[in-house]
Structures are given as structure tokens and as C-alpha cells.
Short mmCIF file of C-alpha atoms in Angstrom, two decimals:
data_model
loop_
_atom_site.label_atom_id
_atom_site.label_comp_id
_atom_site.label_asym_id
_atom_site.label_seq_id
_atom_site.Cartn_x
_atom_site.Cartn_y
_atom_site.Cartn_z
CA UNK P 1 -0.39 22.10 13.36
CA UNK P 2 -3.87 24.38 13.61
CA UNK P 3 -5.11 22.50 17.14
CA UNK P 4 -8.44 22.04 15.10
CA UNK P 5 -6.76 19.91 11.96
CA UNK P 6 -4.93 17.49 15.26
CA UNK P 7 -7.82 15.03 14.83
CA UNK P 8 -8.46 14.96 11.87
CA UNK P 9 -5.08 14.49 10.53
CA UNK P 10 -4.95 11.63 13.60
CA UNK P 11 -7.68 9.68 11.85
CA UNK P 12 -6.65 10.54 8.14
CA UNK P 13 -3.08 8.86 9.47
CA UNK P 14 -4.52 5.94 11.21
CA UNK P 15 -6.72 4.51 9.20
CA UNK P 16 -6.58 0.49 9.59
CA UNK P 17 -4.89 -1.26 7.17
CA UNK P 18 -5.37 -5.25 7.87
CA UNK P 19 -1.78 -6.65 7.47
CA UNK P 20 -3.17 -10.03 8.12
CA UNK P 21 -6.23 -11.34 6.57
CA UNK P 22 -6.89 -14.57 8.44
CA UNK P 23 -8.83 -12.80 11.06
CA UNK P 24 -10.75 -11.08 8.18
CA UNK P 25 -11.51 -14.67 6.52
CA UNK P 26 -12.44 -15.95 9.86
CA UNK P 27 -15.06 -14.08 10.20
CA UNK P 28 -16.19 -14.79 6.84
CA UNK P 29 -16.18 -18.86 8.27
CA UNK P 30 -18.10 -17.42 10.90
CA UNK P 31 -21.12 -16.18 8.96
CA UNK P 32 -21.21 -18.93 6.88
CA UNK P 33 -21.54 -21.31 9.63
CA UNK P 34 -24.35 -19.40 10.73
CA UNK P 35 -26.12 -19.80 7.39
CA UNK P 36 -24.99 -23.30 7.09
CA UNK P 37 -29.24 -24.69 8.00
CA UNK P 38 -30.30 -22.40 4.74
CA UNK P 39 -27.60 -22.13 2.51
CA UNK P 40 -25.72 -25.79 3.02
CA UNK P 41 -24.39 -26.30 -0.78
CA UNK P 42 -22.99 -22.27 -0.74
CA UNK P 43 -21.51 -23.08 2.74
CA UNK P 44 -19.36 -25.85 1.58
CA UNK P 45 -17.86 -23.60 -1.19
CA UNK P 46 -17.17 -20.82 0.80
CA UNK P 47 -15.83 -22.90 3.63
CA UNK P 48 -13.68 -24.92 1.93
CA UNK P 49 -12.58 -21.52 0.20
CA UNK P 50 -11.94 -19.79 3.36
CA UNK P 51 -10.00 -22.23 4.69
CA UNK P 52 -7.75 -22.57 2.00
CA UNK P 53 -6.60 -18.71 2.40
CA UNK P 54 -6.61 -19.34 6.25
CA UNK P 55 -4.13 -22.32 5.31
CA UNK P 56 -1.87 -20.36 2.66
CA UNK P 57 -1.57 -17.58 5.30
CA UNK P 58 -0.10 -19.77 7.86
CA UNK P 59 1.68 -22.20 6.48
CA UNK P 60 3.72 -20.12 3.43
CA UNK P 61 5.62 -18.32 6.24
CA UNK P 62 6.05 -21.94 8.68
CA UNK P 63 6.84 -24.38 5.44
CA UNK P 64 9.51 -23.60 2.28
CA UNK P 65 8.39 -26.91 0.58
CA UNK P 66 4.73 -26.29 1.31
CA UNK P 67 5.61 -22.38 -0.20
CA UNK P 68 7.42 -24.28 -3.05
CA UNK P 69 4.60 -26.29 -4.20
CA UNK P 70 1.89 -23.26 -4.03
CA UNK P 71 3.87 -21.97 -6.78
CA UNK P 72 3.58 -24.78 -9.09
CA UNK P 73 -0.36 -24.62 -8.92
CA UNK P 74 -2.01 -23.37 -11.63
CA UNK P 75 -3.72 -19.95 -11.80
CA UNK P 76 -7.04 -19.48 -12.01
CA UNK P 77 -7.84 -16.26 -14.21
CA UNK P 78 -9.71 -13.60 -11.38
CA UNK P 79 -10.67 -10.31 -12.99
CA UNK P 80 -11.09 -7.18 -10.17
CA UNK P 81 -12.46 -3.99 -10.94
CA UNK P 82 -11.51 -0.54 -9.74
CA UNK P 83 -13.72 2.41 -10.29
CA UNK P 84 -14.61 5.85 -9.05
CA UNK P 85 -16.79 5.04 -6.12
CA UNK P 86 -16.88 9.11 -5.17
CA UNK P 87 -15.08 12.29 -6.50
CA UNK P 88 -14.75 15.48 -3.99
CA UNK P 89 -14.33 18.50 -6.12
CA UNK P 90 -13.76 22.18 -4.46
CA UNK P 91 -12.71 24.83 -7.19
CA UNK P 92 -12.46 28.18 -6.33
CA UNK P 93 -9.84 30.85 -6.19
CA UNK P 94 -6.66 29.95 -4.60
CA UNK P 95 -8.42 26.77 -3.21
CA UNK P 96 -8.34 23.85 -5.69
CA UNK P 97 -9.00 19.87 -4.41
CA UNK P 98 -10.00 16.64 -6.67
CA UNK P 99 -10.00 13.60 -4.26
CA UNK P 100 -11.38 10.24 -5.95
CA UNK P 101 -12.31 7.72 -3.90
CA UNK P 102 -11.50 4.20 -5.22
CA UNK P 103 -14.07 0.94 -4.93
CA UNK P 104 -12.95 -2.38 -5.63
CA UNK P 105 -15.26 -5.16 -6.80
CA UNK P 106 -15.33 -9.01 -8.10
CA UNK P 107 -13.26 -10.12 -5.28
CA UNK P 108 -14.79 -13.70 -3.91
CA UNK P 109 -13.07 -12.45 -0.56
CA UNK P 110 -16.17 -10.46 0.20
CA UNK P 111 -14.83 -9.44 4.08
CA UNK P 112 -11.58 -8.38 2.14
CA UNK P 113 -13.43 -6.10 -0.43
CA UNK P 114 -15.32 -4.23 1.77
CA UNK P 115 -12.80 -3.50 4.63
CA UNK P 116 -10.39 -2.10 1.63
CA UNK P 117 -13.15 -0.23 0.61
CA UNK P 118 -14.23 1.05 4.04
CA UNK P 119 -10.64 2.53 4.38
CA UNK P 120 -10.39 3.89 1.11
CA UNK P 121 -13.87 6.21 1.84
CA UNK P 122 -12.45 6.95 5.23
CA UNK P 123 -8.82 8.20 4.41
CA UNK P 124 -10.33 10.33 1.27
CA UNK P 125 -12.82 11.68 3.49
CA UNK P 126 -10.59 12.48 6.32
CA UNK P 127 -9.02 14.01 3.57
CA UNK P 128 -11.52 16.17 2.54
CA UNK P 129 -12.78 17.70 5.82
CA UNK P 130 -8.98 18.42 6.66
CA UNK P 131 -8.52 20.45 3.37
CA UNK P 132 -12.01 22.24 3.82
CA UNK P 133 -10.54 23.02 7.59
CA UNK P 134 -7.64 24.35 6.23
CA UNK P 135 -9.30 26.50 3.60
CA UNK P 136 -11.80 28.31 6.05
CA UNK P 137 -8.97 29.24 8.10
CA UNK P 138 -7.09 30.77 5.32
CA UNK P 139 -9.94 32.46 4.12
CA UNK P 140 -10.11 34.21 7.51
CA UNK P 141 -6.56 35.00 7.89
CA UNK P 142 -7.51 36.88 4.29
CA UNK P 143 -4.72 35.20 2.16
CA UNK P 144 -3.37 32.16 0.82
CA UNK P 145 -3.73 29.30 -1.61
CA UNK P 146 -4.01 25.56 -0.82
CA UNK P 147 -4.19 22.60 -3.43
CA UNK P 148 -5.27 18.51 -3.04
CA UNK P 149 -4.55 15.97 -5.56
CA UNK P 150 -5.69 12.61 -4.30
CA UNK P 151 -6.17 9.53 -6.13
CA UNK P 152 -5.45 6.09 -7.40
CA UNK P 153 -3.49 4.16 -10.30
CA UNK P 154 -3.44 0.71 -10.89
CA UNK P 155 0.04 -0.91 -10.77
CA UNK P 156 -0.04 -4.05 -11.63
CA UNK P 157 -2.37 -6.55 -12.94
CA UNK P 158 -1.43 -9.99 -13.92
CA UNK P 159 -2.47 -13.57 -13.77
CA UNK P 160 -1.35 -14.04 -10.05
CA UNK P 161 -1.28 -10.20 -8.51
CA UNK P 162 -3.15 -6.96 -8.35
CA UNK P 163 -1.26 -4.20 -7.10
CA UNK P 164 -3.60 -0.26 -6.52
CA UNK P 165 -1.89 2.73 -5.56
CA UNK P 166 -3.41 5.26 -3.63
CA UNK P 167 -1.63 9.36 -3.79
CA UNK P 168 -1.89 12.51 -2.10
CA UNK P 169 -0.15 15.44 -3.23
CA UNK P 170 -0.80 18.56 -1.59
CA UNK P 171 0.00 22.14 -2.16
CA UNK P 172 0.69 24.92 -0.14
CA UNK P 173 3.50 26.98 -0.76
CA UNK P 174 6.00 23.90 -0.77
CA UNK P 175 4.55 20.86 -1.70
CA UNK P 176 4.04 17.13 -0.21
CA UNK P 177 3.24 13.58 -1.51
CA UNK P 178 2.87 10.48 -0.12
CA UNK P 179 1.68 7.31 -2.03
CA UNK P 180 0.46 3.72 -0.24
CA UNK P 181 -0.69 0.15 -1.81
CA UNK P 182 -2.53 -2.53 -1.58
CA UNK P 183 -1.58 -5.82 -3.18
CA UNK P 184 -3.51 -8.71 -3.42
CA UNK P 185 -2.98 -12.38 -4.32
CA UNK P 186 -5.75 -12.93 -7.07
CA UNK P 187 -5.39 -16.44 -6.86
CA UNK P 188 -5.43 -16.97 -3.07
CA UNK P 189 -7.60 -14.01 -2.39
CA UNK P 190 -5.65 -12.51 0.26
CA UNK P 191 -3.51 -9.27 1.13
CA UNK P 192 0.17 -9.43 0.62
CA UNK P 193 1.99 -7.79 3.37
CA UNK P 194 6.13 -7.46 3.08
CA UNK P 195 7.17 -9.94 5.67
CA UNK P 196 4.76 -12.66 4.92
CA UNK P 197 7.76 -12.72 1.64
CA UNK P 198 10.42 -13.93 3.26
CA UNK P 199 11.48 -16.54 5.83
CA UNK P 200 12.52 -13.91 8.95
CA UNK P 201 13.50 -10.38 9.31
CA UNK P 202 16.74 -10.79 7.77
CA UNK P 203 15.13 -9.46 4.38
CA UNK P 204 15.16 -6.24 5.93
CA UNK P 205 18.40 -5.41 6.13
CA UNK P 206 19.46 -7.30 2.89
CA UNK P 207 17.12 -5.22 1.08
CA UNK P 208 18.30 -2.09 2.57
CA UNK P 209 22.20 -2.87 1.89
CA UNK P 210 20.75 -3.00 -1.91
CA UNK P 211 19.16 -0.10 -1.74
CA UNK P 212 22.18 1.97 -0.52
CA UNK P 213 24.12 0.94 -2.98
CA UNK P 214 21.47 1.61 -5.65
CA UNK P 215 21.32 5.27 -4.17
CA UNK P 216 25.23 5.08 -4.37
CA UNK P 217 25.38 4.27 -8.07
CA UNK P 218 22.47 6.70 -8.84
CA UNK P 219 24.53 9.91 -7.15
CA UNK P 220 27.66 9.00 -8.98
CA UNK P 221 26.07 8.28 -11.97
CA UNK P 222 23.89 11.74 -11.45
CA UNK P 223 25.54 14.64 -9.40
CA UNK P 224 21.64 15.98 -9.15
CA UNK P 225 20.87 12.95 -7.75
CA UNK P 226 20.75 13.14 -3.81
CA UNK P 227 19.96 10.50 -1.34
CA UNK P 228 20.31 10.48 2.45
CA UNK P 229 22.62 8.02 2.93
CA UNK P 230 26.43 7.54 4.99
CA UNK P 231 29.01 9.66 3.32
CA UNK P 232 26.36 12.06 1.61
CA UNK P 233 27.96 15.72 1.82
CA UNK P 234 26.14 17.99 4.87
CA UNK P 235 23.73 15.13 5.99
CA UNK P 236 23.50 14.94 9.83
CA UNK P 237 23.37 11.23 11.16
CA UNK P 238 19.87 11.81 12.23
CA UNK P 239 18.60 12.67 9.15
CA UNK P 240 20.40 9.41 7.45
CA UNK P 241 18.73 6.51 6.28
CA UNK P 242 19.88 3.15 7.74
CA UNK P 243 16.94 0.96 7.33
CA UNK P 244 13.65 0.10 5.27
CA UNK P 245 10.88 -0.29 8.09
CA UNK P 246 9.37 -3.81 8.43
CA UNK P 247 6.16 -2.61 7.00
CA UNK P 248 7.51 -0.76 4.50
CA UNK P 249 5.63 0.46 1.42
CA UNK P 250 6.02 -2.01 -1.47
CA UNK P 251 4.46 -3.41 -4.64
CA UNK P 252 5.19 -6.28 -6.92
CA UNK P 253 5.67 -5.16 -10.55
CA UNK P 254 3.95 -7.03 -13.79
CA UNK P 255 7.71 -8.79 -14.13
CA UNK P 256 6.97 -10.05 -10.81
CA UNK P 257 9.78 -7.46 -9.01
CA UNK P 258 9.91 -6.23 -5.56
CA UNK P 259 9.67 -2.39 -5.72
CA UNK P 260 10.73 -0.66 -2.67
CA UNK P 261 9.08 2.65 -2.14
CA UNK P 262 9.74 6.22 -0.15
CA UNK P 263 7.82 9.17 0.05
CA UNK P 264 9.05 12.62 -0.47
CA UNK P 265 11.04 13.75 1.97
CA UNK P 266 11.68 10.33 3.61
CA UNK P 267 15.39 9.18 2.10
CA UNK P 268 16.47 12.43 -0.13
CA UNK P 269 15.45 16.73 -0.35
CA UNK P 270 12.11 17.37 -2.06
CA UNK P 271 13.43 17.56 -5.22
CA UNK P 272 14.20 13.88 -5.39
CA UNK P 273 10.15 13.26 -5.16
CA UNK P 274 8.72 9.64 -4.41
CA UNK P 275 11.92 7.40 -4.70
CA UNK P 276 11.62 3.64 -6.21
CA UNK P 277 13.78 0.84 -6.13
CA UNK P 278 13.31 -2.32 -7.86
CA UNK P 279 15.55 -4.90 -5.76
CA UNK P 280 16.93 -7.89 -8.06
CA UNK P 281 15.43 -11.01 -7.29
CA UNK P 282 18.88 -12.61 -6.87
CA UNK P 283 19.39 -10.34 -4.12
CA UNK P 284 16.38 -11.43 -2.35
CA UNK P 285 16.53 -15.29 -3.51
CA UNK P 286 17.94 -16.92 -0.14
CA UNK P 287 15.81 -15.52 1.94
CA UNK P 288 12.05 -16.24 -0.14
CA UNK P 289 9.20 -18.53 1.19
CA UNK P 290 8.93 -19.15 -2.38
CA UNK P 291 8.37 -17.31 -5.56
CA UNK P 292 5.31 -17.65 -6.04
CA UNK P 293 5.20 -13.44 -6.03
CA UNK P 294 9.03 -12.87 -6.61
CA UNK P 295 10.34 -13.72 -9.61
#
């Protein structure tokens, strides 16, 4: 990689994303304590708020029956918007980008809104200044065309979750794309990440063993159809896959489904694009904190 794009790409690829949000509604106790003398009737609402998502973020992963009985509280209807909070255009010849930058608002978890914000204008813009990099040094090598298609898509939004997906597909010569989300409990006002799901790390490789044999049945069913996987004609053990990661990319669907995803490239050839998996619930049953999300 062009020494000049190395930190760039660095921060583009390691942008924070909070896979906890206690520490983020700490801080939101925090303040409020501080404005308890002025603002004493606000401060009890927020506090007792606050705690609540400190409590649900500790205790659904320690307690089943505590899990259990979450579910069987009744949701409160929470409406969050997502708009266009910035669009970077470049159109010229051979050189084409459209990167919007998504803002969410109406959260009550104010701490939680901005940081996802924050990291949405930082990626896109890290974004941005790479492709503008890249660009200027075609230009002076005399030739080439480069293309950026960044943006967002709203997944799923229900009663209980809200689910954004952020893409980037680039051009240039071959082509790339990688997608990431964010999902949110609406009621609960907190992140979801992928372990805070299940009871331990066993989910990991019972969701794998499903996907395999998803991938399986897919390639039999469809000899275009190629995945990475044991057995697969040509496929060096290096380049198999043998196991979701821990903080894998996931979303839960309006059906209330798991959806494992991959990026290009990551479990199959370029051809196969972004891959998708919805696990069965039954599959994941035994090893739920509740399902409260899962269904």
C-alpha cells in the first residue's frame, strides 16, 4: 500500500466501535450527578434511566431467569431517525465517489447517539481523504480510474430493535466491499454486541457448524455456488474457513433472526459477494440469555 494511504487507511480501520455501553452510560450518571443542585427532578429520570441499562447490561449475561423476565416486559414504542448528516461528492473523469455520512437522532441515550455519530463522520471522512489520496496519485502516474460507493441502509426496525448498515464498495480495476452494523435495543437503549446473546463462547462454534453446513447445501444445491470451506475443490487449508470471530458482524432481522454476515472475499472468491446466513433459532436456543432479541 502507497506509504502515504498507511495512516489513513490505519484510522479509517480503527475507528472505535463501543462493544459495551455501560462505560458510555456511566458517564452519562456522571454528568447528571453534577447537575443534580440545578436540575434535581431531570436527574432522577435520567438516573434512574441510566441505571436501568447499566443493570440490563450486567445482569442479562450473569442471570437466565433475570434474562427471561426482561422479555416478558412490555415495549415501549421509541422512534429513531436516520438522515444524511453529510454527502462527499467527487465526479470527474475516471474518478467517481458518493460517501453519505449517516446521523442518528431521538435516542434518550444521548452519550450513545453521539459516539455512533462521532464514528460514523470519522470512518466516512477517513474515507474520503484516502480516495482523494489515491486519486492525486493516479492523476500523476497519468492513468487510471478509481470509484467509492459508501453509505447506509436501514435493516431493521421494529418494536424492540433497530438495526443500520453502513457499506463501502470500492472500485479499481477489481472491486471490494465491506459492510458493518450497529444494532440497538430501542427499549433498553443500549448497543447489542454478539456475545452479550448467549450464555458463553460456545455459540461460536455452534453457529459456525450451521453455517458450514448451510454453505454445504448451498454448493450442492448450486454448482456456481462456492464457499471456502473443508472438502471445497483447490482450497488450501489456510485459506479455509473454520470459525465465525467472536465479534463477528451480525444483525437481527424484523422476524427477530440472527443473520451472520461476511464480506467479500472473507469465506468464498469475489464472485460470491457479501455472504448472509440466517441461523435458525432452534439452532441457537440452548445456548440464549433469553429471547428477548432471538426469536
Amino acid at each position: 500500500m502507497n506509504n502515504r494511504l498507511d495512516p489513513l487507511w490505519k484510522e479509517y480501520q480503527e475507528v472505535p466501535i463501543p462493544e459495551e455501553l455501560d462505560m458510555i452510560v456511566s458517564k452519562a450518571i456522571n454528568r447528571s450527578l453534577k447537575a443534580r443542585r440545578y436540575k434535581k427532578v431531570k436527574f432522577k429520570w435520567l438516573a434512574g434511566f441510566a441505571a436501568a441499562a447499566v443493570i440490563f447490561v450486567l445482569i442479562i449475561n450473569a442471570s437466565t431467569t433475570v434474562a427471561h423476565a426482561l422479555s416478558s416486559i412490555p415495549v415501549v414504542d421509541r422512534i429513531i431517525k436516520v438522515l444524511t448528516l453529510k454527502e462527499y461528492v467527487i465526479n470527474e473523469p475516471n474518478y467517481n465517489a458518493n460517501i453519505k455520512v449517516p446521523s442518528i437522532s431521538d435516542l434518550d441515550n444521548k452519550e450513545l447517539e453521539v459516539g455512533l455519530n462521532e464514528k460514523y463522520m470519522k470512518e466516512n471522512k477517513a474515507l474520503y481523504d484516502k480516495f482523494q489520496v489515491e486519486m492525486n496519485d493516479l492523476k500523476k502516474e497519468g492513468d487510471g480510474h478509481l470509484g467509492l460507493d459508501a453509505g447506509y441502509e436501514v435493516k431493521t426496525d421494529n418494536d424492540s430493535i433497530f438495526s443500520i448498515e453502513r457499506y463501502v464498495v470500492k472500485s479499481a480495476g477489481s472491486s471490494s466491499e465491506e459492510i458493518h452494523f450497529d444494532t440497538i435495543d430501542k427499549k433498553n437503549q443500549i448497543l447489542i454486541t454478539l456475545p452479550m446473546l448467549f450464555k458463553d463462547d460456545q455459540f461460536i462454534q455452534v453457529i459456525s457448524d450451521n453455517i458450514k453446513e448451510q454453505m454445504n447445501k448451498q454448493m450442492k444445491d448450486d454448482p456456481n455456488k462456492i464457499y471456502w470451506i473443508p472438502g471445497t475443490k483447490d482450497i488450501l487449508p489456510t485459506d479455509e474457513f473454520k470459525s465465525i470471530k467472536k465479534d463477528q458482524s451480525f444483525y437481527i432481522n424484523n422476524e427477530g433472526k440472527l443473520v451472520i454476515v461476511f464480506n467479500k472475499y472473507e469465506v468464498g472468491p469475489g464472485y460470491m459477494g457479501v455472504a448472509k446466513f440466517i441461523i435458525p433459532t432452534d439452532v441457537l436456543s440452548s445456548n440464549l440469555v433469553s429471547h428477548n432479541y432471538i426469536r
